[in-house]
mmCIF file of C-alpha atoms in Angstrom:
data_model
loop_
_atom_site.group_PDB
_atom_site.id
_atom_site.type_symbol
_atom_site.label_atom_id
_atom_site.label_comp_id
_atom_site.label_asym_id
_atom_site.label_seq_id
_atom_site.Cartn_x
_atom_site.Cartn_y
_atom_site.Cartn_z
ATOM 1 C CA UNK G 270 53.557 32.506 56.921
ATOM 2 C CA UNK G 271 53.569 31.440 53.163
ATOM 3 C CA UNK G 272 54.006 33.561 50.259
ATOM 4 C CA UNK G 273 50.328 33.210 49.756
ATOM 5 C CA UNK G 274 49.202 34.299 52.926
ATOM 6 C CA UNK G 275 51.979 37.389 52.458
ATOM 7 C CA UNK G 276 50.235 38.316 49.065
ATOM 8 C CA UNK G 277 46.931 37.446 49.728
ATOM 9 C CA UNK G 278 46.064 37.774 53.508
ATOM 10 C CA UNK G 279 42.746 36.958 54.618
ATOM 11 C CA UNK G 280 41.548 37.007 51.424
ATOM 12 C CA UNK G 281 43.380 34.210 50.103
ATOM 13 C CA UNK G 282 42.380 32.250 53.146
ATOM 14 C CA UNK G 283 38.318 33.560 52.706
ATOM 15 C CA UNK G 284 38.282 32.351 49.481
ATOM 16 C CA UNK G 285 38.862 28.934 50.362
ATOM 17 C CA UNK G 286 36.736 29.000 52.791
ATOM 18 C CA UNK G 287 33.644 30.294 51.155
ATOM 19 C CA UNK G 288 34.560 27.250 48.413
ATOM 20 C CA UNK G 289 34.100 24.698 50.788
ATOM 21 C CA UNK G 290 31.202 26.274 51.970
ATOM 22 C CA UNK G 291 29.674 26.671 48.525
ATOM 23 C CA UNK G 292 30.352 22.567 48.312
ATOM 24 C CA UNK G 293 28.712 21.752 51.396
ATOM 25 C CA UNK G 294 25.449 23.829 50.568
ATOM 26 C CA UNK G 295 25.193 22.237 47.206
ATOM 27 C CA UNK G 296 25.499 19.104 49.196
ATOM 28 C CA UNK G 297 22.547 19.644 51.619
ATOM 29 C CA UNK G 298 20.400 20.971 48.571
ATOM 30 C CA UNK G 299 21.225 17.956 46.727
ATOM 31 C CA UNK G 300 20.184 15.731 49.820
ATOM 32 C CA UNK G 301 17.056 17.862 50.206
ATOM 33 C CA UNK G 302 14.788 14.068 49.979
ATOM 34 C CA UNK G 303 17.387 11.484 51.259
ATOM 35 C CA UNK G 304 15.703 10.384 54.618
ATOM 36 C CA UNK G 305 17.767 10.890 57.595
ATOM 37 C CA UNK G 306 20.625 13.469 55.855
ATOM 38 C CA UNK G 307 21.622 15.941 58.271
ATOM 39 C CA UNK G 308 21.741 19.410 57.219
ATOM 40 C CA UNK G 309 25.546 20.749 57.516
ATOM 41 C CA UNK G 310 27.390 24.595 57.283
ATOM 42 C CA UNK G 311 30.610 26.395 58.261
ATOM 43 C CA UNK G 312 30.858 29.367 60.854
ATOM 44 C CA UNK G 313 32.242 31.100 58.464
ATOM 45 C CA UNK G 314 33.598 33.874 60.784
ATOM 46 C CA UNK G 315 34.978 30.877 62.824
ATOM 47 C CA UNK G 316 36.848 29.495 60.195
ATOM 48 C CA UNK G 317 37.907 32.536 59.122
ATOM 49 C CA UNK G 318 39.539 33.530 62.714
ATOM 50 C CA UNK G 319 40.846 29.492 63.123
ATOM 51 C CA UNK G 320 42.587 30.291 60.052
ATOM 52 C CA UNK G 321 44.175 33.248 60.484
ATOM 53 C CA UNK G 322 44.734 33.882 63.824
ATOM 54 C CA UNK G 323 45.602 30.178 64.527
ATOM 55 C CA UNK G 324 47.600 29.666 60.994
ATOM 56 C CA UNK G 325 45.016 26.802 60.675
ATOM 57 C CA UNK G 326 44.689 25.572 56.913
ATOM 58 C CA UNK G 327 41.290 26.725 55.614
ATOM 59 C CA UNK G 328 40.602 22.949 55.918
ATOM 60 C CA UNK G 329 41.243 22.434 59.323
ATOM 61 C CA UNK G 330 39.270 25.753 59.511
ATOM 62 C CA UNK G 331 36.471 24.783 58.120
ATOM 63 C CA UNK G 332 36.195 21.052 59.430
ATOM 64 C CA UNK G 333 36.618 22.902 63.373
ATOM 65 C CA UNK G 334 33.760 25.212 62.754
ATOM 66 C CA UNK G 335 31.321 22.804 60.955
ATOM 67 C CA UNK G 336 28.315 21.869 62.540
ATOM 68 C CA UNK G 337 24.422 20.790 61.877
ATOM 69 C CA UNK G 338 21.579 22.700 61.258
ATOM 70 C CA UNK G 339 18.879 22.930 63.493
ATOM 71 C CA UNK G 340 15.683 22.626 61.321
ATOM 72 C CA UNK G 341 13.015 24.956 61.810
ATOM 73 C CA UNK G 342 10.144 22.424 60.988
ATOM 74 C CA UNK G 343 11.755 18.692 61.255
ATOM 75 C CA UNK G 344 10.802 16.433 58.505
ATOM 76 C CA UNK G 345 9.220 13.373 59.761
ATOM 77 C CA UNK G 346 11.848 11.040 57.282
ATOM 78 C CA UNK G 347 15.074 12.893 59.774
ATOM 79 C CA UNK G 348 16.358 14.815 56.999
ATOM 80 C CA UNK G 349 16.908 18.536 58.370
ATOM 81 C CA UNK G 350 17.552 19.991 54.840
ATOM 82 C CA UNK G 351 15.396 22.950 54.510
ATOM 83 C CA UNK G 352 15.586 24.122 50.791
ATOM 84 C CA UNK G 353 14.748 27.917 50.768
ATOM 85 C CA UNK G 354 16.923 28.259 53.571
ATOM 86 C CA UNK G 355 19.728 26.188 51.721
ATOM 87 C CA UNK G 356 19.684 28.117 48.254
ATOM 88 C CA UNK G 357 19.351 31.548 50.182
ATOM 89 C CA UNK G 358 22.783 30.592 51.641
ATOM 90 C CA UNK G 359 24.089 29.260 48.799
ATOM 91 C CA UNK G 360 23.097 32.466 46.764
ATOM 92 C CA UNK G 361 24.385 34.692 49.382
ATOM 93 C CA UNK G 362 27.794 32.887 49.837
ATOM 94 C CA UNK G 363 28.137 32.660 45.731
ATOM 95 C CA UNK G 364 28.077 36.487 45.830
ATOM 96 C CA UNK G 365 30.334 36.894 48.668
ATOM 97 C CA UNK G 366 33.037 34.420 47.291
ATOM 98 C CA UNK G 367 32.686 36.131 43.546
ATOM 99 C CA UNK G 368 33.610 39.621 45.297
ATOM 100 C CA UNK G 369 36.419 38.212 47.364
ATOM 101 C CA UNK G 370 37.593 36.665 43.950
ATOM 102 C CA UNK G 371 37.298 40.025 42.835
ATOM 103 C CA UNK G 372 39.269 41.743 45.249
ATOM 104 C CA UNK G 373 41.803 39.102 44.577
ATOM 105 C CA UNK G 374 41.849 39.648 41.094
ATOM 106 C CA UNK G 375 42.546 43.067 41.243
ATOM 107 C CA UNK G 376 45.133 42.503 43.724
ATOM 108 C CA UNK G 377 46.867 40.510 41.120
ATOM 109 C CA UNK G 378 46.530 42.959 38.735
ATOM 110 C CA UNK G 379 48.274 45.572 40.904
ATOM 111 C CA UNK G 380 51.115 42.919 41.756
ATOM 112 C CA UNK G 381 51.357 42.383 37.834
ATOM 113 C CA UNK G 382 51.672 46.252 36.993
ATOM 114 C CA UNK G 383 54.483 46.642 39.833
ATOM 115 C CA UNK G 384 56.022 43.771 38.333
ATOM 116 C CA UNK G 385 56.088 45.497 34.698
ATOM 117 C CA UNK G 386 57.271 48.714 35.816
ATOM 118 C CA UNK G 387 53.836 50.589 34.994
#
């Protein structure tokens, strides 16, 4: 266990994770037209248990729980990017990684004070 994972538990760990996953959505909604792009995500919950109950990184997380979407309507070009369902993702996960950055923040706060003596 690092001194990370002692400070910041599952949070430090989540954080990561939702990162990557932020990437990879922006990645399928950038590929929305390319013909033939395959639509990719993370089990988050997946990655999350890899990495903490296996002391995975949250890379080796994340690469062990990514998969491909299954499109609800198939393009005729092979590309199995769906956009609405691509930015609703990538707006949910935004607001799940700012609160977990959040929590972290305030976590560091709280270290800080100890620290001080307040």
């Amino acid at each position: 266990m690092g001194l990370d994972d002692a400070l910041f538990g599952l949070h430090g760990k989540a954080l990561e994770l939702r990162s990557q996953r932020l990437s990879l959505l922006a990645s399928n909604i950038a590929n929305a037209a390319t013909p033939g792009y395959k639509a990719r995500d993370i089990d988050f919950e997946a990655a999350l248990r890899d990495a903490t109950e296996k002391g995975e990184s949250a890379t080796q997380a994340a690469t062990g729980a990514m998969g491909y979407r299954i499109p609800l309507q198939p393009a005729l070009d092979g590309n199995t990017v769906e956009l609405s369902t691509e930015q609703t993702l990538f707006a949910e996960n935004a607001v799940k990684y700012q609160t977990t950055l959040s929590f972290l923040e305030g976590r560091l706060n709280t270290i800080t004070r100890a620290l001080k003596g307040e």
